[in-house]
Amino acid sequence: MKTKIFALLIIMTMLLLSVVACTGNPEPTPEPTPEPTPTPGPNPNPNPNPNPDPDPVTGDYPWSKTDIIICLNEDSDSSQLPSSSRRYLAGDLSGYEDDHAHVDDYVADRNADAENVTNVKAKYQYLPDGSYGWSKSIDFIDERVKSGDAETPDVFVNFVYDMVASSLRNNFANLYSTTMYEDGHQYAGAEYNYFAFEDDRSYEDTGVDYMYDYMRSLTLSKWKMYCLSSDYFVDMVRAFFVVPVNIELLEMITPSDVEGEFNYDSNENGKYDINDFYDLVWSMNWTYETLADFSSAIALEQGGESGSYNIQDRVGFALGTSSGLPASGMLYTTSITIVKRDPTILPDGTMDYTYSYPNTKEVAPGHFEFNDQSEDPTFEQLDVFCKNLSDLVNTDGVITISADEAKALGYANGESEAIRRNFANGKILFGGVIVLGALEHEDYLGMKGAGKKGYGIAPVPLYHSEGGDDYLTQIHNNGKIGAIAFSTQKFAQCTAYLNYQSTHSNKVLNEYYDYKLKATVQVLDAAGNVEMLQYIRYNVRSSFDKAFEDALGEFYKAQTDGNSENDKWHSMIKNANFSLTDMRTQYAAVVGVKADRLYALEHSTYPTLPE
């Protein structure tokens, strides 16, 4: 395995660390059966128009100069992932005047070329900070699309969470559509869709522009796709889950401090450094068990109650319990697939997907309950995960902290601020589960420079030490994706403009990667950081089960007095303070109603969404 990983790294280094679009890996567990051969469905070709732009330099589009409105969610003051949409999509440098870089020139050139080639000019509306944070744009999008207002945006760019939820309310056009809408009438013609999706290129292929596998994981139908993700949406790269490593604290640990099974001092120099740690990771021994070993070794009580570690002490690992981000990062970076997705031949002869939760049985049409006779391995894996996670958080030197606890200690932005600052100040060895773009925060940037050790980057550890799994990451739902409003009368123009931006943003993304992320983590004492970052980049798991756990929770929230939100697996884990010791009992209690909701969404709601 280690040889295979190093071979991959050599290839990536030869590619000069270029960043390709994130199509993501296939589902983390293999499909149980090969995909059947279907009768052609409504649009069997993932590329609606194989040759949408006969002249890629000057364009050849059947319209005069057209304006479209793109609505961007700013959320630039988020403590978890400040948005970059204003800067890297719109090219608006307001507030960044002292930080001008080559990447900004590339954005300006790309936007000018997009307008010249497609004859489409983008105008921008911004949703302000505070009022439209994560999960707060769903009603706004719904109201705007259905308002009939001439100033309704043609394109929305917003949180993954808000966009998938909005797609279930008939708000977005099907990106496969070959139908143009005008004055309530529709007329077909492939020339009106200029997207050029790629369906046959692997994640590692250079030049892939669309995150196509990822986009398909945000839909319940093979023939309908509403959310757009590509090189154009820089925030998607910034939303990968990672674990930062404090190098100064790491070097304080000696081999005799660690009681674990593995010899972490791989270069046998009598101390640990980031290279030893990376050797541990490459050997696939970065697990909950080794995280617990390191945490116990570094733990030192410095404040608070004796015998009970907290954020005032020196600790090994910290998890927040108010936000769902850390729990999602722990669960959805595993190979466990919470919702199963199987290709199926439908009664009309077409192929689509059917969905199920592990260990369920249908007791009446559309109604399910827990099946205690099933031997589905996913259920057993989830049980092992919960037990191992509980063992981890009950280790000396591993702590949890809530927003209220953090605010009581003076951290106005809650637990994410408390963990970030204590990590930067040398009091946390592994700085929790965060998203990659958070490393642009000044607290992390302040760890670089003369006389400072800096930090390393690691994937989320494996939940078991049995072997057979790779480290995986996930695109969290605070990343930003796009969609075309169902109400637009400029569908063709939107597809042309967005296709140009998506297929001409690789230079912007590469420069951003070099300018912000690579430069941020490439410090003298952590020469392996860039390689580790690349490995994480190339091991993104499917987002389907995460996306639809969120979507189901949001869609049925009003009907269930909020219980559908609490029934989400990562919510159950964080609400149990990461110690869900009765997982089997809780699973049996909720999985039937969750399966009912998924069935209704698939069979009642999705057929009514735009074709």
Short mmCIF file of C-alpha atoms in Angstrom, two decimals, residues 223-596:
data_model
loop_
_atom_site.label_atom_id
_atom_site.label_comp_id
_atom_site.label_asym_id
_atom_site.label_seq_id
_atom_site.Cartn_x
_atom_site.Cartn_y
_atom_site.Cartn_z
CA TRP A 223 -31.72 11.66 -15.49
CA LYS A 224 -31.98 14.80 -13.39
CA MET A 225 -29.15 16.95 -12.07
CA TYR A 226 -29.69 20.39 -10.55
CA CYS A 227 -26.45 21.45 -8.85
CA LEU A 228 -23.30 22.49 -10.69
CA SER A 229 -19.76 22.06 -9.40
CA SER A 230 -16.54 22.61 -11.31
CA ASP A 231 -13.18 24.40 -11.25
CA TYR A 232 -15.17 27.64 -11.28
CA PHE A 233 -16.38 27.06 -7.70
CA VAL A 234 -13.18 27.47 -5.72
CA ASP A 235 -14.93 27.03 -2.38
CA MET A 236 -15.43 23.33 -3.13
CA VAL A 237 -11.69 22.69 -2.80
CA ARG A 238 -11.68 24.78 0.36
CA ALA A 239 -14.37 22.57 1.95
CA PHE A 240 -12.31 19.35 2.26
CA PHE A 241 -12.06 17.92 5.79
CA VAL A 242 -8.52 17.87 7.24
CA VAL A 243 -6.78 17.63 10.63
CA PRO A 244 -4.00 20.20 11.34
CA VAL A 245 -0.93 19.04 13.31
CA ASN A 246 1.00 21.35 15.65
CA ILE A 247 4.65 20.56 14.87
CA GLU A 248 6.08 22.23 17.96
CA LEU A 249 3.93 20.05 20.23
CA LEU A 250 4.70 16.97 18.16
CA GLU A 251 8.44 17.48 18.71
CA MET A 252 7.90 17.62 22.46
CA ILE A 253 6.94 13.93 22.46
CA THR A 254 9.66 11.29 22.79
CA PRO A 255 9.27 7.60 21.87
CA SER A 256 9.13 6.62 25.53
CA ASP A 257 6.08 8.85 26.01
CA VAL A 258 3.91 6.79 23.66
CA GLU A 259 2.59 3.44 24.78
CA GLY A 260 1.13 2.40 21.45
CA GLU A 261 1.93 -0.57 19.27
CA PHE A 262 3.85 1.24 16.53
CA ASN A 263 7.36 2.68 16.57
CA TYR A 264 6.54 6.21 15.48
CA ASP A 265 10.22 7.28 15.51
CA SER A 266 10.79 5.93 12.01
CA ASN A 267 14.13 7.72 11.50
CA GLU A 268 15.31 6.57 14.97
CA ASN A 269 16.71 9.94 16.03
CA GLY A 270 15.16 9.73 19.49
CA LYS A 271 12.37 12.23 18.89
CA TYR A 272 9.28 12.69 16.84
CA ASP A 273 8.99 15.15 13.99
CA ILE A 274 6.55 15.74 11.17
CA ASN A 275 8.38 13.33 8.89
CA ASP A 276 7.95 10.53 11.45
CA PHE A 277 4.29 11.39 11.64
CA TYR A 278 3.90 11.35 7.86
CA ASP A 279 5.62 7.97 7.72
CA LEU A 280 2.98 6.78 10.17
CA VAL A 281 0.24 8.13 7.92
CA TRP A 282 1.68 6.61 4.75
CA SER A 283 1.93 3.23 6.48
CA MET A 284 -1.86 3.41 7.01
CA ASN A 285 -1.42 3.41 10.80
CA TRP A 286 -3.00 6.82 11.43
CA THR A 287 -6.05 5.52 13.30
CA TYR A 288 -8.25 6.43 16.24
CA GLU A 289 -5.96 4.22 18.32
CA THR A 290 -2.77 6.07 17.43
CA LEU A 291 -4.54 9.42 17.79
CA ALA A 292 -5.44 8.36 21.34
CA ASP A 293 -1.81 7.31 22.01
CA PHE A 294 -0.45 10.69 20.95
CA SER A 295 -3.17 12.56 22.85
CA SER A 296 -2.40 10.74 26.08
CA ALA A 297 1.31 11.42 25.64
CA ILE A 298 0.94 15.19 25.21
CA ALA A 299 -1.83 15.78 27.77
CA LEU A 300 -0.97 18.10 30.65
CA GLU A 301 -3.43 19.65 33.08
CA GLN A 302 -2.97 23.42 33.16
CA GLY A 303 -6.35 24.76 34.26
CA GLY A 304 -9.82 23.76 35.29
CA GLU A 305 -10.74 20.75 37.37
CA SER A 306 -8.05 18.23 38.28
CA GLY A 307 -8.46 14.87 36.57
CA SER A 308 -10.77 16.24 33.90
CA TYR A 309 -9.11 17.67 30.77
CA ASN A 310 -10.66 20.69 29.05
CA ILE A 311 -9.81 23.47 26.60
CA GLN A 312 -7.67 25.24 29.21
CA ASP A 313 -5.27 22.28 29.40
CA ARG A 314 -2.69 21.03 26.94
CA VAL A 315 -4.46 18.27 25.02
CA GLY A 316 -4.07 16.07 21.99
CA PHE A 317 -7.35 16.45 20.14
CA ALA A 318 -10.53 18.55 20.43
CA LEU A 319 -14.00 18.23 18.90
CA GLY A 320 -16.82 20.78 18.95
CA THR A 321 -20.30 19.60 19.88
CA SER A 322 -22.51 22.50 18.72
CA SER A 323 -21.72 22.52 15.01
CA GLY A 324 -22.34 19.40 12.93
CA LEU A 325 -19.03 19.88 11.07
CA PRO A 326 -16.73 17.81 13.35
CA ALA A 327 -19.18 14.90 13.62
CA SER A 328 -19.69 14.94 9.84
CA GLY A 329 -15.94 15.02 9.39
CA MET A 330 -15.47 11.94 11.55
CA LEU A 331 -18.36 9.93 10.05
CA TYR A 332 -18.37 10.87 6.37
CA THR A 333 -14.65 10.39 5.82
CA THR A 334 -15.04 6.67 6.54
CA SER A 335 -15.86 3.98 3.98
CA ILE A 336 -19.26 3.44 5.65
CA THR A 337 -22.13 4.21 3.28
CA ILE A 338 -25.11 5.33 5.36
CA VAL A 339 -27.59 5.29 2.46
CA LYS A 340 -27.25 2.54 -0.12
CA ARG A 341 -27.69 3.44 -3.79
CA ASP A 342 -28.30 0.60 -6.26
CA PRO A 343 -28.82 0.70 -10.04
CA THR A 344 -32.16 -0.88 -10.96
CA ILE A 345 -34.17 -1.61 -14.09
CA LEU A 346 -37.52 0.14 -13.63
CA PRO A 347 -40.87 -1.28 -14.85
CA ASP A 348 -40.75 0.93 -17.95
CA GLY A 349 -37.39 -0.61 -18.93
CA THR A 350 -35.24 2.41 -18.07
CA MET A 351 -32.47 2.28 -15.53
CA ASP A 352 -32.40 4.50 -12.48
CA TYR A 353 -31.31 4.19 -8.88
CA THR A 354 -33.17 2.83 -5.87
CA TYR A 355 -32.24 3.63 -2.30
CA SER A 356 -32.30 1.95 1.07
CA TYR A 357 -30.97 2.16 4.59
CA PRO A 358 -29.05 -0.86 5.92
CA ASN A 359 -30.99 -3.38 8.01
CA THR A 360 -34.48 -2.34 6.92
CA LYS A 361 -37.41 -4.25 5.44
CA GLU A 362 -40.51 -3.00 3.64
CA VAL A 363 -43.59 -3.94 5.67
CA ALA A 364 -46.11 -2.12 3.44
CA PRO A 365 -45.76 -0.13 0.22
CA GLY A 366 -43.49 2.79 1.05
CA HIS A 367 -43.22 1.88 4.75
CA PHE A 368 -40.21 0.30 6.41
CA GLU A 369 -38.96 -0.88 9.77
CA PHE A 370 -35.75 -2.14 11.31
CA ASN A 371 -34.82 -5.68 10.27
CA ASP A 372 -33.01 -7.37 13.13
CA GLN A 373 -32.47 -10.50 11.02
CA SER A 374 -30.41 -8.73 8.38
CA GLU A 375 -26.66 -9.23 8.23
CA ASP A 376 -25.84 -6.08 6.28
CA PRO A 377 -22.14 -5.33 6.95
CA THR A 378 -22.81 -1.57 6.90
CA PHE A 379 -24.79 -1.80 10.11
CA GLU A 380 -21.95 -3.67 11.80
CA GLN A 381 -19.41 -1.13 10.51
CA LEU A 382 -21.48 1.73 11.91
CA ASP A 383 -21.61 -0.03 15.27
CA VAL A 384 -17.81 -0.47 15.33
CA PHE A 385 -17.33 3.16 14.30
CA CYS A 386 -19.51 4.44 17.16
CA LYS A 387 -17.77 2.24 19.72
CA ASN A 388 -14.29 3.24 18.57
CA LEU A 389 -15.23 6.92 18.48
CA SER A 390 -16.61 6.65 22.01
CA ASP A 391 -13.36 5.04 23.18
CA LEU A 392 -11.41 7.88 21.53
CA VAL A 393 -13.29 10.74 23.19
CA ASN A 394 -12.98 9.02 26.57
CA THR A 395 -9.18 8.99 26.29
CA ASP A 396 -7.07 11.30 28.47
CA GLY A 397 -6.09 14.29 26.35
CA VAL A 398 -9.10 14.10 24.00
CA ILE A 399 -11.77 16.70 24.77
CA THR A 400 -15.09 17.98 23.51
CA ILE A 401 -16.33 21.55 23.87
CA SER A 402 -19.67 23.22 23.20
CA ALA A 403 -20.35 26.72 21.92
CA ASP A 404 -21.69 27.77 25.32
CA GLU A 405 -18.59 26.48 27.11
CA ALA A 406 -16.35 28.32 24.67
CA LYS A 407 -18.29 31.59 24.94
CA ALA A 408 -18.15 31.40 28.74
CA LEU A 409 -14.35 31.43 28.39
CA GLY A 410 -14.40 34.50 26.12
CA TYR A 411 -14.46 32.92 22.65
CA ALA A 412 -17.22 34.93 21.00
CA ASN A 413 -17.49 32.69 17.93
CA GLY A 414 -17.84 29.50 19.89
CA GLU A 415 -15.99 26.22 19.87
CA SER A 416 -14.36 26.58 16.44
CA GLU A 417 -12.61 29.76 17.60
CA ALA A 418 -11.59 28.16 20.91
CA ILE A 419 -10.06 25.13 19.20
CA ARG A 420 -8.35 27.19 16.49
CA ARG A 421 -6.74 29.66 18.89
CA ASN A 422 -5.58 27.04 21.37
CA PHE A 423 -4.09 25.02 18.53
CA ALA A 424 -2.23 28.09 17.24
CA ASN A 425 -1.05 28.92 20.78
CA GLY A 426 0.53 25.51 21.29
CA LYS A 427 -2.09 23.89 23.51
CA ILE A 428 -3.66 21.35 21.11
CA LEU A 429 -1.58 18.81 19.17
CA PHE A 430 -4.21 17.89 16.58
CA GLY A 431 -6.48 20.87 15.95
CA GLY A 432 -9.78 19.06 15.51
CA VAL A 433 -11.56 18.38 12.22
CA ILE A 434 -11.68 21.52 10.08
CA VAL A 435 -12.15 22.41 6.43
CA LEU A 436 -9.12 23.23 4.33
CA GLY A 437 -10.06 26.84 3.59
CA ALA A 438 -10.05 27.62 7.30
CA LEU A 439 -6.24 27.50 7.14
CA GLU A 440 -6.37 30.95 5.58
CA HIS A 441 -7.42 32.32 8.96
CA GLU A 442 -4.90 34.64 10.61
CA ASP A 443 -4.47 32.31 13.60
CA TYR A 444 -3.02 29.60 11.35
CA LEU A 445 -1.08 32.05 9.22
CA GLY A 446 0.53 33.38 12.41
CA MET A 447 2.14 29.98 12.99
CA LYS A 448 4.53 30.52 10.06
CA GLY A 449 7.68 32.59 9.91
CA ALA A 450 11.16 32.81 11.42
CA GLY A 451 11.63 30.72 14.55
CA LYS A 452 8.19 29.10 14.27
CA LYS A 453 7.57 25.45 13.60
CA GLY A 454 4.29 25.80 11.75
CA TYR A 455 1.86 22.95 11.29
CA GLY A 456 1.31 19.82 9.26
CA ILE A 457 -1.77 18.55 7.47
CA ALA A 458 -3.34 15.13 7.94
CA PRO A 459 -6.44 13.34 6.72
CA VAL A 460 -9.06 12.34 9.25
CA PRO A 461 -7.73 9.10 10.83
CA LEU A 462 -9.12 5.65 10.09
CA TYR A 463 -11.73 4.50 12.60
CA HIS A 464 -10.24 1.01 12.83
CA SER A 465 -6.83 -0.65 12.47
CA GLU A 466 -7.97 -3.75 10.59
CA GLY A 467 -6.60 -2.58 7.23
CA GLY A 468 -8.30 -2.48 3.85
CA ASP A 469 -9.37 1.19 3.93
CA ASP A 470 -7.79 4.33 2.53
CA TYR A 471 -7.97 7.77 4.09
CA LEU A 472 -10.89 9.63 2.58
CA THR A 473 -12.06 13.19 2.73
CA GLN A 474 -15.44 14.73 2.09
CA ILE A 475 -16.67 18.05 0.69
CA HIS A 476 -18.52 19.59 3.59
CA ASN A 477 -21.89 21.23 3.03
CA ASN A 478 -20.50 24.72 3.70
CA GLY A 479 -18.78 24.65 0.31
CA LYS A 480 -20.44 26.68 -2.46
CA ILE A 481 -22.01 25.29 -5.65
CA GLY A 482 -24.15 26.76 -8.42
CA ALA A 483 -27.52 26.19 -10.06
CA ILE A 484 -29.64 27.78 -12.79
CA ALA A 485 -32.98 29.18 -11.62
CA PHE A 486 -35.96 27.33 -13.08
CA SER A 487 -37.57 30.72 -13.66
CA THR A 488 -34.86 32.06 -15.98
CA GLN A 489 -35.69 32.82 -19.58
CA LYS A 490 -31.98 32.77 -20.37
CA PHE A 491 -31.25 29.09 -19.78
CA ALA A 492 -29.12 28.72 -22.91
CA GLN A 493 -27.08 31.82 -22.12
CA CYS A 494 -26.51 30.59 -18.57
CA THR A 495 -25.29 27.19 -19.80
CA ALA A 496 -22.91 28.83 -22.27
CA TYR A 497 -21.48 31.23 -19.68
CA LEU A 498 -21.15 28.63 -16.93
CA ASN A 499 -19.64 26.08 -19.29
CA TYR A 500 -17.01 28.60 -20.36
CA GLN A 501 -16.20 29.50 -16.76
CA SER A 502 -16.10 25.85 -15.71
CA THR A 503 -13.77 24.82 -18.52
CA HIS A 504 -11.47 27.86 -18.26
CA SER A 505 -10.89 28.12 -14.51
CA ASN A 506 -8.11 25.59 -14.09
CA LYS A 507 -5.46 28.31 -14.17
CA VAL A 508 -7.32 30.28 -11.51
CA LEU A 509 -7.70 27.21 -9.32
CA ASN A 510 -4.05 26.23 -9.70
CA GLU A 511 -2.87 29.73 -8.83
CA TYR A 512 -5.22 29.89 -5.86
CA TYR A 513 -3.88 26.54 -4.71
CA ASP A 514 -0.29 27.81 -4.98
CA TYR A 515 -1.00 31.30 -3.66
CA LYS A 516 -3.14 30.40 -0.67
CA LEU A 517 -3.15 26.74 0.22
CA LYS A 518 0.22 25.42 -0.88
CA ALA A 519 2.12 28.48 0.34
CA THR A 520 0.20 28.34 3.60
CA VAL A 521 1.22 24.78 4.44
CA GLN A 522 4.65 24.60 2.77
CA VAL A 523 6.79 25.62 5.75
CA LEU A 524 10.42 24.60 6.25
CA ASP A 525 9.72 22.05 8.97
CA ALA A 526 6.95 20.30 7.06
CA ALA A 527 8.29 19.46 3.63
CA GLY A 528 5.69 16.68 3.27
CA ASN A 529 2.73 18.98 3.71
CA VAL A 530 2.13 19.59 0.01
CA GLU A 531 2.28 15.88 -0.78
CA MET A 532 -0.16 15.19 2.03
CA LEU A 533 -2.45 17.91 0.74
CA GLN A 534 -2.38 16.37 -2.72
CA TYR A 535 -3.17 12.92 -1.36
CA ILE A 536 -6.21 14.34 0.40
CA ARG A 537 -7.22 16.11 -2.82
CA TYR A 538 -7.21 12.83 -4.74
CA ASN A 539 -9.19 10.81 -2.20
CA VAL A 540 -12.58 12.50 -1.98
CA ARG A 541 -15.43 10.10 -1.27
CA SER A 542 -18.95 10.33 -2.65
CA SER A 543 -21.17 12.90 -0.97
CA PHE A 544 -24.46 11.17 -1.69
CA ASP A 545 -25.27 9.80 1.76
CA LYS A 546 -24.16 13.00 3.49
CA ALA A 547 -26.05 15.24 1.06
CA PHE A 548 -29.33 13.36 1.37
CA GLU A 549 -29.11 12.86 5.12
CA ASP A 550 -28.98 16.67 5.21
CA ALA A 551 -31.68 17.09 2.55
CA LEU A 552 -34.09 14.72 4.27
CA GLY A 553 -33.55 16.47 7.59
CA GLU A 554 -34.26 19.87 6.06
CA PHE A 555 -37.13 18.78 3.79
CA TYR A 556 -39.13 17.15 6.60
CA LYS A 557 -38.15 19.57 9.35
CA ALA A 558 -41.42 21.52 9.36
CA GLN A 559 -43.50 18.33 9.32
CA THR A 560 -41.61 16.76 12.24
CA ASP A 561 -41.13 19.72 14.59
CA GLY A 562 -37.42 19.55 13.90
CA ASN A 563 -37.08 15.86 14.79
CA SER A 564 -35.86 15.02 11.29
CA GLU A 565 -32.84 17.24 11.97
CA ASN A 566 -32.01 15.40 15.18
CA ASP A 567 -32.43 12.03 13.45
CA LYS A 568 -29.48 12.66 11.13
CA TRP A 569 -26.64 10.31 12.00
CA HIS A 570 -24.03 13.00 12.58
CA SER A 571 -26.54 14.94 14.72
CA MET A 572 -27.12 11.87 16.85
CA ILE A 573 -23.35 11.48 17.28
CA LYS A 574 -22.66 15.08 18.29
CA ASN A 575 -25.73 15.19 20.55
CA ALA A 576 -24.29 12.17 22.35
CA ASN A 577 -21.01 14.06 22.84
CA PHE A 578 -19.39 11.68 20.31
CA SER A 579 -20.10 8.75 22.62
CA LEU A 580 -23.08 7.02 21.00
CA THR A 581 -22.75 3.77 22.93
CA ASP A 582 -26.35 2.65 22.26
CA MET A 583 -26.13 3.03 18.49
CA ARG A 584 -28.03 -0.20 17.79
CA THR A 585 -30.99 0.86 19.92
CA GLN A 586 -31.11 4.37 18.46
CA TYR A 587 -30.68 3.07 14.91
CA ALA A 588 -33.58 0.64 15.33
CA ALA A 589 -35.76 3.43 16.73
CA VAL A 590 -35.36 5.87 13.82
CA VAL A 591 -34.31 3.97 10.69
CA GLY A 592 -37.86 2.96 9.72
CA VAL A 593 -39.20 6.51 9.59
CA LYS A 594 -36.01 7.71 7.86
CA ALA A 595 -36.49 5.05 5.17
CA ASP A 596 -40.14 6.12 4.77
#
